[in-house]
Amino acid sequence: MISFASDYVAGAHPKVLNKLIETNMEILSGYGSDKYCLSAAEKIKKACACPDVDVRFLVGGTQTNQIIIDTMLDSHEGVIAGTTGHISAHEAGAVEYTGHKVITIPCENGKIKAADVKSTLKNFYEDDSYEHMVFPGMVYISFPTEYGTIYKKSELEQIYYVCKEYEIPLFIDGARLGYGLASDECDITLEDLVTLCDVFYIGGTKVGALCGEAVVFTHNNAPKHFLTKIKQHGALLAKGRLLGVQFDALFTDELYFKISRHAIILAGKMKEIFVEKGYSFFIESPTNQQFIILDNKKLEEISSKVNISIWEKYDNTHTVVRFATSWSTTEEDLEYLKGIL
Amino acid sequence: MISFASDYVAGAHPKVLNKLIETNMEILSGYGSDKYCLSAAEKIKKACACPDVDVRFLVGGTQTNQIIIDTMLDSHEGVIAGTTGHISAHEAGAVEYTGHKVITIPCENGKIKAADVKSTLKNFYEDDSYEHMVFPGMVYISFPTEYGTIYKKSELEQIYYVCKEYEIPLFIDGARLGYGLASDECDITLEDLVTLCDVFYIGGTKVGALCGEAVVFTHNNAPKHFLTKIKQHGALLAKGRLLGVQFDALFTDELYFKISRHAIILAGKMKEIFVEKGYSFFIESPTNQQFIILDNKKLEEISSKVNISIWEKYDNTHTVVRFATSWSTTEEDLEYLKGIL
Amino acid sequence: MISFASDYVAGAHPKVLNKLIETNMEILSGYGSDKYCLSAAEKIKKACACPDVDVRFLVGGTQTNQIIIDTMLDSHEGVIAGTTGHISAHEAGAVEYTGHKVITIPCENGKIKAADVKSTLKNFYEDDSYEHMVFPGMVYISFPTEYGTIYKKSELEQIYYVCKEYEIPLFIDGARLGYGLASDECDITLEDLVTLCDVFYIGGTKVGALCGEAVVFTHNNAPKHFLTKIKQHGALLAKGRLLGVQFDALFTDELYFKISRHAIILAGKMKEIFVEKGYSFFIESPTNQQFIILDNKKLEEISSKVNISIWEKYDNTHTVVRFATSWSTTEEDLEYLKGIL
Amino acid sequence: MISFASDYVAGAHPKVLNKLIETNMEILSGYGSDKYCLSAAEKIKKACACPDVDVRFLVGGTQTNQIIIDTMLDSHEGVIAGTTGHISAHEAGAVEYTGHKVITIPCENGKIKAADVKSTLKNFYEDDSYEHMVFPGMVYISFPTEYGTIYKKSELEQIYYVCKEYEIPLFIDGARLGYGLASDECDITLEDLVTLCDVFYIGGTKVGALCGEAVVFTHNNAPKHFLTKIKQHGALLAKGRLLGVQFDALFTDELYFKISRHAIILAGKMKEIFVEKGYSFFIESPTNQQFIILDNKKLEEISSKVNISIWEKYDNTHTVVRFATSWSTTEEDLEYLKGIL
């Protein structure tokens, strides 16, 4: 069945798969020390246009969030995140499992505001009993957010300004980074991102890889003994090549950006279809995830014909449904969708 | 300087101290196996009028919250608490340190509502992706709350009803339990409490002891190997007698209830003074903690004469201040306060 | 360069890779709910000849050890393991990271003895202060061990007998299970294994997969809410298909056993070469890992021509070196090795 | 019944208790900010003859070990300790609970050797795969040890020399420090200790206090935000005065040293009695704990008349028994013991 349920319903992008096939019988060293991990890191470094970035590979998104947060925080610190942030809501407490509180602040359309970050920090240090509270030791945002929205450059600058003022790192969850950067509304590049935060990751799983996330520490600030800490978290692959080879492919000939752009163009067409057909949007999203309010009867009908993802209840007779495009979505898929709406 | 800053500014109630003095040279076995721990547990059992309660002693409040929550939850579970609950706000992330999320819900005057607990649980299980979220595995409330308010019996019954419906325990933080039970507005007894939750504790530190909290599992439901788990959390005293002797004294001749009542009576008189003098209350509290809105100039003046506790900013020219009575507050203290207001 | 350094130097077995290629564009649901995860589990169930087994997929070996041990132990419990066990020595403290002690007992050639397990348990419960110690809550062994040795059926029976006597689970780390079962000296089958422990895993990473370990709970004893706990540990793949597809291939036409047998036959031939050439064995290993004592000069010479793995210092002039075969080792590789020894 | 079972069978030393009585009704601020905590710290600083020491108070020994180790180690590090070290054997896994491995090395009479520490560190860094192992990040020793023995100054110097060479801290568990320093065989003073390690603690619970351990960071090296970390571990007392007042008393007029010396003198007399009566010593201990090998029949007889502590099985007909003196032991107690041996 054709699926708009998510951006991880197909396998790998053919070029990523081909690279796995081509390199399959090569003899390579383990644990991320192979030449593909090295060259992938080098290519990402180049794409970031920054010699000081430190690139590491991990397997999945929750794992990456968990490890970055746990290894960059001191034990008495927590991480500030929006209430709808992935780490706040949908990671089964993976951050708390490592001993750190997720300090939630309000979100609007998935985004947090620099002013709220600032007031959280300010109020904390002005509180007479702050030593009895969890120290806010990092800010976490997603780009794009869980609702498909993206931050403007000026918004990121404001948030990062506050972080620097309070000397805490800004971490950007880029599980869907490609779709954000490829959006028409995006006013930043990958190169910009390096200057706008302390650490971010380039999501592979949802942008054409079978698995894999490339973590970018923006100024040689990877935690000491990071490999050991990855192993300690159970996250080190013996065949680290699996990650290196895929990211090497994704960062050859700008594949990562091209396939992201493809999804965005199709998302734009999908939006037009929904508009044409008179559907209401739950949120205005400029990326590959669209959130549509469906009448429950229509929902039943549609979901018998394509895979979609139920997001949340809207009211007693309506439901918010996510329709996602990805590198694997085709014009034919959209035609079919149009036919059944 | 006379102090209304908190209910832990003096040492032990003289009768508690006397019992420590009387028993000081007795040879007693360690780790809570001594006769005073046993007799204190027996007396508390009797006061609870329930043969099935299981009484254990711990040293402090945060420690008790941390250990009860960690040992009663399964690893994938978190605890539901109000946003102003002590574990949510003022325990330096002690619960998260043990790997569990504090799932916050709204509070009004420090209290949560059964309906909010219910909807949290209902929404969780109705969410298609609930397996990717922290399971709500316990409900935590404070009695009295951090704002001095108390739950009505009917409110506790409603919350407990929801807990039972979803088969999760209700835990009542009784760091100031005595002051709650002694309040004029309280419609429950210690005996009632046993039937209204799965575990609670009888706070000693703030009600006449030097330290110590008596945990009451209401139906022989202490976690298996609880002593080992206490030790593992670094919380087992070699001289467990320190806790047993004090609680033995507190539960002899109803001392715990008498000194709690004393504080409540004086709190009532203190309230009258504030009313007389025209002060505004931030919250209507029926227990030993009163929250007064002070003009910042007045605050400065008062705090040069008595110890008080700054609670939070009210507005640019006013501050919320806590005035607490305790077993050690005297009529003279109140007279003095009256003179300087 | 030809490599005998380990059994994870090549990519995936061609049939495993083919299955990934064939299924790549199929639309599949996420998080292990896809049809390949289901069919792989079904095939493993069938290979185990037991309707009560519960099969789950994880990504890597350390991760699997960490999650199984953490989710099957109560918080006050630790796991008994040999001093050279992988969890004791080479997992960067991944088990301790989750809060559990690895209780080490002596090893001989990588193997522990039922008698030592028994005396550890017996001594523990006979110790007057056992409540102040870590409870031994599980036994961990590797099959084959880290030194390539395997347990006889009778040895496993004896260890499992002790476990049952003390009502604690036996967990078998099968990171290289295939190579153990395929050994000429092995007197058990996969079907037997199901009756000889409570949980084991079928290692994929080292036996032809790109990544992946199939956990087998032998009597429907998977921990409750295991999926959530996997997520909480950061180990849940969005594209769970990556694991399902590979294990589906490995358990089609007995591929897993055939490629394991291939490595064992070549390991036998490799052994013969070492014997012929007069080399000394550090240990008598019946599986795919051979441990040879090399003169340090010879070591230098050899390691300039093939990749090998330095195991440990033997004496001032000799070193123990691991030579491993795998599904990807060829007769030509052995010929080459023979030429340079 | 007279007891030689341990050094924590009585309450507080009368002078300690008196200070609690005298100060009981004073109004003091909470959480260790009171004047007694300050003056106790000042007195300890003076006794240490070092302006750079940083003194903090905790409640119990296991708690202190847990918090110091957890807060001074980085997450990928473990602590080196002897197999019979308290943290290795008798703290219910409190260190592992915080995520850190206890890396055990051999003990002789409770003591570890600098050479073994050195070889552990050397071997670790020489191992090609050390990044896959737990980093040794601290050395832990007890003074006196769990067997009552003490290190010579030269032995401590050698161990500390190795620690400095590898840039890891040396931590000395001084749960019974007084009895060690007061021993005739001890060739160091408290002042010396400051120069021989990075952190140690002065045990109160077993040397005359009701509870309490004074942690001494020897060169202003307390972990940042230590108070918050104490709170996070559930170990911060609201009435911190309980600790401050007791240590203030213990460090007034050298009480701590005098009562320690008393116990040592009586231990010497007790040893003479055992020698006279022809008993065998399990170990030669120069401090307040004596380990005697008793025939099991004699053991039964004696233990019906005085409290003693069974240590471990010696052989089928004999048992090792601990006889401890303390500040509370009297000459009469010894006379009585003599009569029944």
CSV table of N, CA, C and O in Angstrom, one decimal, chain B residues 1 3 8-12 17 21 24-28 30-31 59 62-63 66 70 90-94 97-98 205 209-211 228 231-234 237-239 241-242 307 327-328, chain D residues 1 3 8-12 17 21 24-28 31 59 62-63 66 70 90-94 97-98 205 209-211 228 231-234 237-239 241-242 307 327-328:
chain,number,residue,atom,x,y,z
B,1,MET,N,18.0,35.2,66.5
B,1,MET,CA,16.9,35.9,65.9
B,1,MET,C,15.7,34.9,65.8
B,1,MET,O,15.8,33.8,65.4
B,3,SER,N,12.6,33.1,64.4
B,3,SER,CA,12.5,32.7,63.0
B,3,SER,C,11.2,32.1,62.7
B,3,SER,O,10.6,31.3,63.4
B,8,TYR,N,12.0,23.8,60.3
B,8,TYR,CA,13.2,23.0,60.7
B,8,TYR,C,14.3,23.9,61.2
B,8,TYR,O,15.5,23.5,61.0
B,9,VAL,N,13.9,24.9,61.9
B,9,VAL,CA,15.0,25.8,62.4
B,9,VAL,C,15.5,25.5,63.8
B,9,VAL,O,16.6,25.9,64.2
B,10,ALA,N,14.7,24.7,64.6
B,10,ALA,CA,15.2,24.3,65.9
B,10,ALA,C,15.6,22.9,65.8
B,10,ALA,O,15.5,22.2,64.8
B,11,GLY,N,16.1,22.4,66.9
B,11,GLY,CA,16.6,21.0,67.0
B,11,GLY,C,15.4,20.0,67.1
B,11,GLY,O,14.4,20.2,66.4
B,12,ALA,N,15.5,19.2,68.1
B,12,ALA,CA,14.4,18.2,68.3
B,12,ALA,C,13.5,18.6,69.4
B,12,ALA,O,13.9,19.4,70.3
B,17,LEU,N,14.4,14.6,72.2
B,17,LEU,CA,15.8,14.6,72.7
B,17,LEU,C,16.0,13.8,73.9
B,17,LEU,O,17.0,13.1,74.1
B,21,ILE,N,18.6,10.9,74.8
B,21,ILE,CA,19.5,10.9,76.0
B,21,ILE,C,19.4,9.7,76.9
B,21,ILE,O,20.4,9.0,77.2
B,24,ASN,N,20.8,6.6,75.2
B,24,ASN,CA,22.1,6.8,74.5
B,24,ASN,C,23.1,5.7,74.8
B,24,ASN,O,23.9,5.2,73.9
B,25,MET,N,23.2,5.2,76.1
B,25,MET,CA,24.3,4.3,76.4
B,25,MET,C,23.8,2.8,76.2
B,25,MET,O,24.6,1.9,76.5
B,26,GLU,N,22.6,2.6,75.8
B,26,GLU,CA,22.1,1.2,75.6
B,26,GLU,C,22.9,0.6,74.4
B,26,GLU,O,23.1,1.3,73.4
B,27,ILE,N,23.1,-0.6,74.6
B,27,ILE,CA,23.8,-1.4,73.5
B,27,ILE,C,22.7,-1.9,72.5
B,27,ILE,O,21.8,-2.6,73.0
B,28,LEU,N,22.7,-1.5,71.3
B,28,LEU,CA,21.7,-1.8,70.4
B,28,LEU,C,22.3,-2.3,69.1
B,28,LEU,O,23.3,-1.9,68.6
B,30,GLY,N,22.5,-2.9,64.9
B,30,GLY,CA,22.5,-1.8,63.9
B,30,GLY,C,21.5,-2.0,62.8
B,30,GLY,O,20.7,-2.9,62.8
B,31,TYR,N,21.5,-1.0,61.9
B,31,TYR,CA,20.8,-1.1,60.6
B,31,TYR,C,19.3,-1.2,60.8
B,31,TYR,O,18.6,-1.9,59.9
B,59,VAL,N,16.0,8.7,56.4
B,59,VAL,CA,16.6,9.9,57.1
B,59,VAL,C,15.9,11.2,56.7
B,59,VAL,O,15.6,12.0,57.5
B,62,THR,N,13.7,14.1,50.7
B,62,THR,CA,14.1,13.9,49.3
B,62,THR,C,14.5,12.5,49.1
B,62,THR,O,14.1,11.8,48.2
B,63,GLN,N,15.3,12.0,50.1
B,63,GLN,CA,15.7,10.6,50.0
B,63,GLN,C,14.6,9.6,50.0
B,63,GLN,O,14.6,8.7,49.3
B,66,GLN,N,12.8,9.8,46.7
B,66,GLN,CA,13.6,9.1,45.7
B,66,GLN,C,13.5,7.6,45.8
B,66,GLN,O,13.4,6.9,44.8
B,70,ASP,N,11.7,5.2,43.1
B,70,ASP,CA,12.6,4.3,42.3
B,70,ASP,C,12.3,2.8,42.6
B,70,ASP,O,12.3,2.0,41.7
B,90,HIS,N,11.8,21.0,43.6
B,90,HIS,CA,12.8,21.3,44.5
B,90,HIS,C,13.7,20.2,45.1
B,90,HIS,O,14.1,20.2,46.2
B,91,GLU,N,13.9,19.2,44.3
B,91,GLU,CA,14.7,18.1,44.8
B,91,GLU,C,15.9,17.8,43.9
B,91,GLU,O,16.4,16.7,43.8
B,92,ALA,N,16.3,18.9,43.2
B,92,ALA,CA,17.6,18.8,42.4
B,92,ALA,C,17.6,17.6,41.4
B,92,ALA,O,18.6,17.0,41.1
B,93,GLY,N,16.4,17.1,41.0
B,93,GLY,CA,16.3,16.0,40.0
B,93,GLY,C,16.6,14.7,40.6
B,93,GLY,O,17.1,13.8,39.9
B,94,ALA,N,16.3,14.5,41.9
B,94,ALA,CA,16.6,13.3,42.6
B,94,ALA,C,15.9,12.1,42.0
B,94,ALA,O,16.4,11.0,42.0
B,97,TYR,N,17.4,11.3,38.6
B,97,TYR,CA,18.7,10.7,38.8
B,97,TYR,C,18.6,9.2,38.9
B,97,TYR,O,19.5,8.5,38.4
B,98,THR,N,17.5,8.7,39.4
B,98,THR,CA,17.3,7.3,39.4
B,98,THR,C,16.6,6.7,38.2
B,98,THR,O,16.3,5.5,38.1
B,205,THR,N,11.4,15.1,60.4
B,205,THR,CA,12.4,16.2,60.4
B,205,THR,C,11.7,17.6,60.6
B,205,THR,O,12.2,18.4,61.3
B,209,ALA,N,11.5,16.0,65.0
B,209,ALA,CA,12.7,15.1,65.1
B,209,ALA,C,14.0,15.9,64.6
B,209,ALA,O,13.8,16.9,63.9
B,210,LEU,N,15.1,15.3,64.9
B,210,LEU,CA,16.3,15.9,64.3
B,210,LEU,C,16.4,15.5,62.8
B,210,LEU,O,17.0,16.3,62.0
B,211,CYS,N,15.9,14.4,62.5
B,211,CYS,CA,15.9,13.8,61.2
B,211,CYS,C,15.0,12.6,61.2
B,211,CYS,O,14.7,12.1,62.3
B,228,THR,N,18.1,-3.9,51.3
B,228,THR,CA,19.2,-3.9,50.4
B,228,THR,C,19.1,-2.7,49.5
B,228,THR,O,20.1,-2.1,49.1
B,231,LYS,N,20.1,0.4,51.2
B,231,LYS,CA,21.6,0.4,51.3
B,231,LYS,C,22.2,0.8,50.0
B,231,LYS,O,23.1,1.6,49.9
B,232,GLN,N,21.7,0.2,48.9
B,232,GLN,CA,22.2,0.5,47.6
B,232,GLN,C,22.0,2.0,47.2
B,232,GLN,O,22.8,2.6,46.5
B,233,HIS,N,21.0,2.6,47.8
B,233,HIS,CA,20.8,4.1,47.6
B,233,HIS,C,21.6,4.9,48.6
B,233,HIS,O,21.5,6.1,48.6
B,234,GLY,N,22.5,4.2,49.4
B,234,GLY,CA,23.3,5.0,50.3
B,234,GLY,C,22.6,5.5,51.5
B,234,GLY,O,23.0,6.4,52.2
B,237,LEU,N,21.3,3.7,57.7
B,237,LEU,CA,22.1,4.1,58.8
B,237,LEU,C,22.7,2.9,59.6
B,237,LEU,O,21.9,2.0,59.9
B,238,ALA,N,23.9,3.0,59.9
B,238,ALA,CA,24.5,2.0,60.8
B,238,ALA,C,23.8,2.1,62.2
B,238,ALA,O,23.3,1.1,62.7
B,239,LYS,N,23.7,3.3,62.7
B,239,LYS,CA,22.9,3.5,64.0
B,239,LYS,C,21.5,3.8,63.6
B,239,LYS,O,21.0,4.9,63.8
B,241,ARG,N,19.1,3.2,65.2
B,241,ARG,CA,18.4,3.6,66.5
B,241,ARG,C,18.1,5.1,66.4
B,241,ARG,O,17.1,5.5,67.0
B,242,LEU,N,18.9,5.9,65.8
B,242,LEU,CA,18.7,7.3,65.7
B,242,LEU,C,17.2,7.6,65.2
B,242,LEU,O,16.6,8.5,65.7
B,307,ASN,N,13.7,36.1,61.1
B,307,ASN,CA,14.0,35.2,59.9
B,307,ASN,C,12.7,34.8,59.2
B,307,ASN,O,11.8,34.3,59.8
B,327,TRP,N,6.4,23.1,66.0
B,327,TRP,CA,6.2,22.7,67.4
B,327,TRP,C,7.0,23.7,68.3
B,327,TRP,O,6.7,23.8,69.5
B,328,SER,N,8.0,24.3,67.8
B,328,SER,CA,8.9,25.1,68.6
B,328,SER,C,8.5,26.6,68.7
B,328,SER,O,9.1,27.4,69.4
D,1,MET,N,23.0,-6.7,77.0
D,1,MET,CA,24.2,-7.5,76.9
D,1,MET,C,25.4,-6.7,76.5
D,1,MET,O,25.3,-6.0,75.5
D,3,SER,N,28.6,-5.8,74.5
D,3,SER,CA,28.8,-6.0,73.1
D,3,SER,C,30.2,-5.7,72.6
D,3,SER,O,30.7,-4.6,72.9
D,8,TYR,N,29.5,0.5,66.6
D,8,TYR,CA,28.4,1.4,66.5
D,8,TYR,C,27.2,0.9,67.3
D,8,TYR,O,26.1,1.0,66.9
D,9,VAL,N,27.5,0.2,68.4
D,9,VAL,CA,26.4,-0.3,69.2
D,9,VAL,C,25.9,0.6,70.3
D,9,VAL,O,24.8,0.4,70.8
D,10,ALA,N,26.6,1.7,70.6
D,10,ALA,CA,26.1,2.7,71.6
D,10,ALA,C,25.7,3.9,70.8
D,10,ALA,O,25.9,4.0,69.6
D,11,GLY,N,25.1,4.8,71.5
D,11,GLY,CA,24.7,6.1,70.9
D,11,GLY,C,25.9,7.0,70.6
D,11,GLY,O,26.8,6.6,70.1
D,12,ALA,N,25.7,8.2,71.1
D,12,ALA,CA,26.8,9.2,70.9
D,12,ALA,C,27.7,9.3,72.1
D,12,ALA,O,27.2,9.1,73.2
D,17,LEU,N,26.7,14.3,72.6
D,17,LEU,CA,25.3,14.4,73.0
D,17,LEU,C,25.0,15.7,73.7
D,17,LEU,O,24.0,16.4,73.4
D,21,ILE,N,22.4,18.7,73.0
D,21,ILE,CA,21.4,19.2,74.0
D,21,ILE,C,21.6,20.7,74.1
D,21,ILE,O,20.6,21.4,74.1
D,24,ASN,N,20.2,22.6,71.2
D,24,ASN,CA,19.0,22.1,70.6
D,24,ASN,C,18.0,23.2,70.3
D,24,ASN,O,17.3,23.1,69.3
D,25,MET,N,17.8,24.2,71.2
D,25,MET,CA,16.8,25.2,71.0
D,25,MET,C,17.3,26.4,70.2
D,25,MET,O,16.5,27.3,69.9
D,26,GLU,N,18.5,26.4,69.8
D,26,GLU,CA,19.0,27.5,68.9
D,26,GLU,C,18.3,27.5,67.6
D,26,GLU,O,18.0,26.4,67.0
D,27,ILE,N,18.1,28.6,67.1
D,27,ILE,CA,17.5,28.8,65.8
D,27,ILE,C,18.6,28.8,64.8
D,27,ILE,O,19.5,29.7,64.8
D,28,LEU,N,18.6,27.8,63.9
D,28,LEU,CA,19.7,27.7,62.9
D,28,LEU,C,19.2,27.5,61.5
D,28,LEU,O,18.2,26.9,61.3
D,31,TYR,N,20.3,23.1,55.9
D,31,TYR,CA,21.1,22.5,54.7
D,31,TYR,C,22.6,22.8,54.9
D,31,TYR,O,23.3,23.0,53.9
D,59,VAL,N,25.9,12.0,55.8
D,59,VAL,CA,25.3,11.2,56.9
D,59,VAL,C,26.0,9.9,57.2
D,59,VAL,O,26.2,9.6,58.4
D,62,THR,N,28.5,4.5,53.5
D,62,THR,CA,28.2,4.0,52.1
D,62,THR,C,27.7,5.2,51.3
D,62,THR,O,28.2,5.4,50.1
D,63,GLN,N,26.9,6.1,51.9
D,63,GLN,CA,26.5,7.3,51.2
D,63,GLN,C,27.7,8.1,50.7
D,63,GLN,O,27.7,8.7,49.6
D,66,GLN,N,29.6,6.5,47.9
D,66,GLN,CA,28.9,6.6,46.7
D,66,GLN,C,28.9,8.0,46.1
D,66,GLN,O,29.2,8.1,44.9
D,70,ASP,N,31.0,8.9,42.7
D,70,ASP,CA,30.1,9.3,41.6
D,70,ASP,C,30.4,10.7,41.1
D,70,ASP,O,30.4,11.0,39.9
D,90,HIS,N,30.6,-4.9,50.5
D,90,HIS,CA,29.5,-4.7,51.5
D,90,HIS,C,28.7,-3.5,51.4
D,90,HIS,O,28.2,-3.0,52.4
D,91,GLU,N,28.5,-3.0,50.2
D,91,GLU,CA,27.7,-1.8,50.1
D,91,GLU,C,26.6,-2.0,49.1
D,91,GLU,O,26.1,-1.0,48.5
D,92,ALA,N,26.2,-3.2,48.9
D,92,ALA,CA,25.0,-3.5,48.1
D,92,ALA,C,25.0,-2.9,46.7
D,92,ALA,O,24.0,-2.6,46.1
D,93,GLY,N,26.3,-2.8,46.2
D,93,GLY,CA,26.4,-2.2,44.8
D,93,GLY,C,26.1,-0.8,44.7
D,93,GLY,O,25.7,-0.3,43.6
D,94,ALA,N,26.3,0.0,45.8
D,94,ALA,CA,25.9,1.4,45.8
D,94,ALA,C,26.8,2.2,44.7
D,94,ALA,O,26.3,3.1,44.1
D,97,TYR,N,25.4,1.2,41.3
D,97,TYR,CA,24.1,1.9,41.2
D,97,TYR,C,24.2,3.2,40.5
D,97,TYR,O,23.3,3.7,39.8
D,98,THR,N,25.3,3.9,40.8
D,98,THR,CA,25.5,5.2,40.1
D,98,THR,C,26.2,5.1,38.8
D,98,THR,O,26.6,6.1,38.2
D,205,THR,N,30.2,8.2,62.5
D,205,THR,CA,29.3,7.2,63.0
D,205,THR,C,30.0,6.2,63.9
D,205,THR,O,29.4,5.8,64.9
D,209,ALA,N,29.9,9.6,67.1
D,209,ALA,CA,28.7,10.4,66.7
D,209,ALA,C,27.5,9.5,66.5
D,209,ALA,O,27.6,8.2,66.4
D,210,LEU,N,26.3,10.1,66.4
D,210,LEU,CA,25.1,9.3,66.1
D,210,LEU,C,25.1,9.0,64.7
D,210,LEU,O,24.6,7.9,64.3
D,211,CYS,N,25.7,9.8,63.9
D,211,CYS,CA,25.7,9.7,62.5
D,211,CYS,C,26.7,10.8,62.0
D,211,CYS,O,26.9,11.7,62.7
D,228,THR,N,24.3,20.7,45.3
D,228,THR,CA,23.2,20.2,44.5
D,228,THR,C,23.4,18.7,44.2
D,228,THR,O,22.4,18.0,44.2
D,231,LYS,N,22.2,16.8,47.2
D,231,LYS,CA,20.7,16.8,47.2
D,231,LYS,C,20.2,15.8,46.2
D,231,LYS,O,19.2,15.1,46.4
D,232,GLN,N,20.7,15.8,45.0
D,232,GLN,CA,20.3,14.9,43.9
D,232,GLN,C,20.5,13.5,44.3
D,232,GLN,O,19.7,12.6,43.9
D,233,HIS,N,21.4,13.2,45.2
D,233,HIS,CA,21.6,11.8,45.7
D,233,HIS,C,20.7,11.5,46.9
D,233,HIS,O,20.9,10.5,47.5
D,234,GLY,N,19.9,12.5,47.2
D,234,GLY,CA,19.0,12.3,48.4
D,234,GLY,C,19.7,12.4,49.7
D,234,GLY,O,19.2,11.9,50.7
D,237,LEU,N,20.6,16.9,54.4
D,237,LEU,CA,19.8,17.0,55.5
D,237,LEU,C,19.2,18.5,55.6
D,237,LEU,O,19.9,19.4,55.5
D,238,ALA,N,17.9,18.6,55.9
D,238,ALA,CA,17.3,19.9,56.2
D,238,ALA,C,18.0,20.4,57.4
D,238,ALA,O,18.5,21.6,57.5
D,239,LYS,N,18.0,19.6,58.5
D,239,LYS,CA,18.7,20.1,59.7
D,239,LYS,C,20.2,19.6,59.7
D,239,LYS,O,20.6,18.7,60.4
D,241,ARG,N,22.5,21.0,60.9
D,241,ARG,CA,23.1,21.2,62.2
D,241,ARG,C,23.4,19.9,62.9
D,241,ARG,O,24.4,19.8,63.7
D,242,LEU,N,22.6,18.8,62.6
D,242,LEU,CA,22.8,17.6,63.3
D,242,LEU,C,24.3,17.1,63.0
D,242,LEU,O,24.9,16.5,63.9
D,307,ASN,N,27.7,-9.9,72.9
D,307,ASN,CA,27.4,-9.8,71.5
D,307,ASN,C,28.7,-9.7,70.7
D,307,ASN,O,29.6,-8.9,71.1
D,327,TRP,N,34.9,3.9,71.5
D,327,TRP,CA,35.0,4.9,72.6
D,327,TRP,C,34.1,4.5,73.8
D,327,TRP,O,34.4,4.9,74.9
D,328,SER,N,33.1,3.6,73.6
D,328,SER,CA,32.2,3.3,74.7
D,328,SER,C,32.6,2.0,75.4
D,328,SER,O,31.9,1.6,76.4
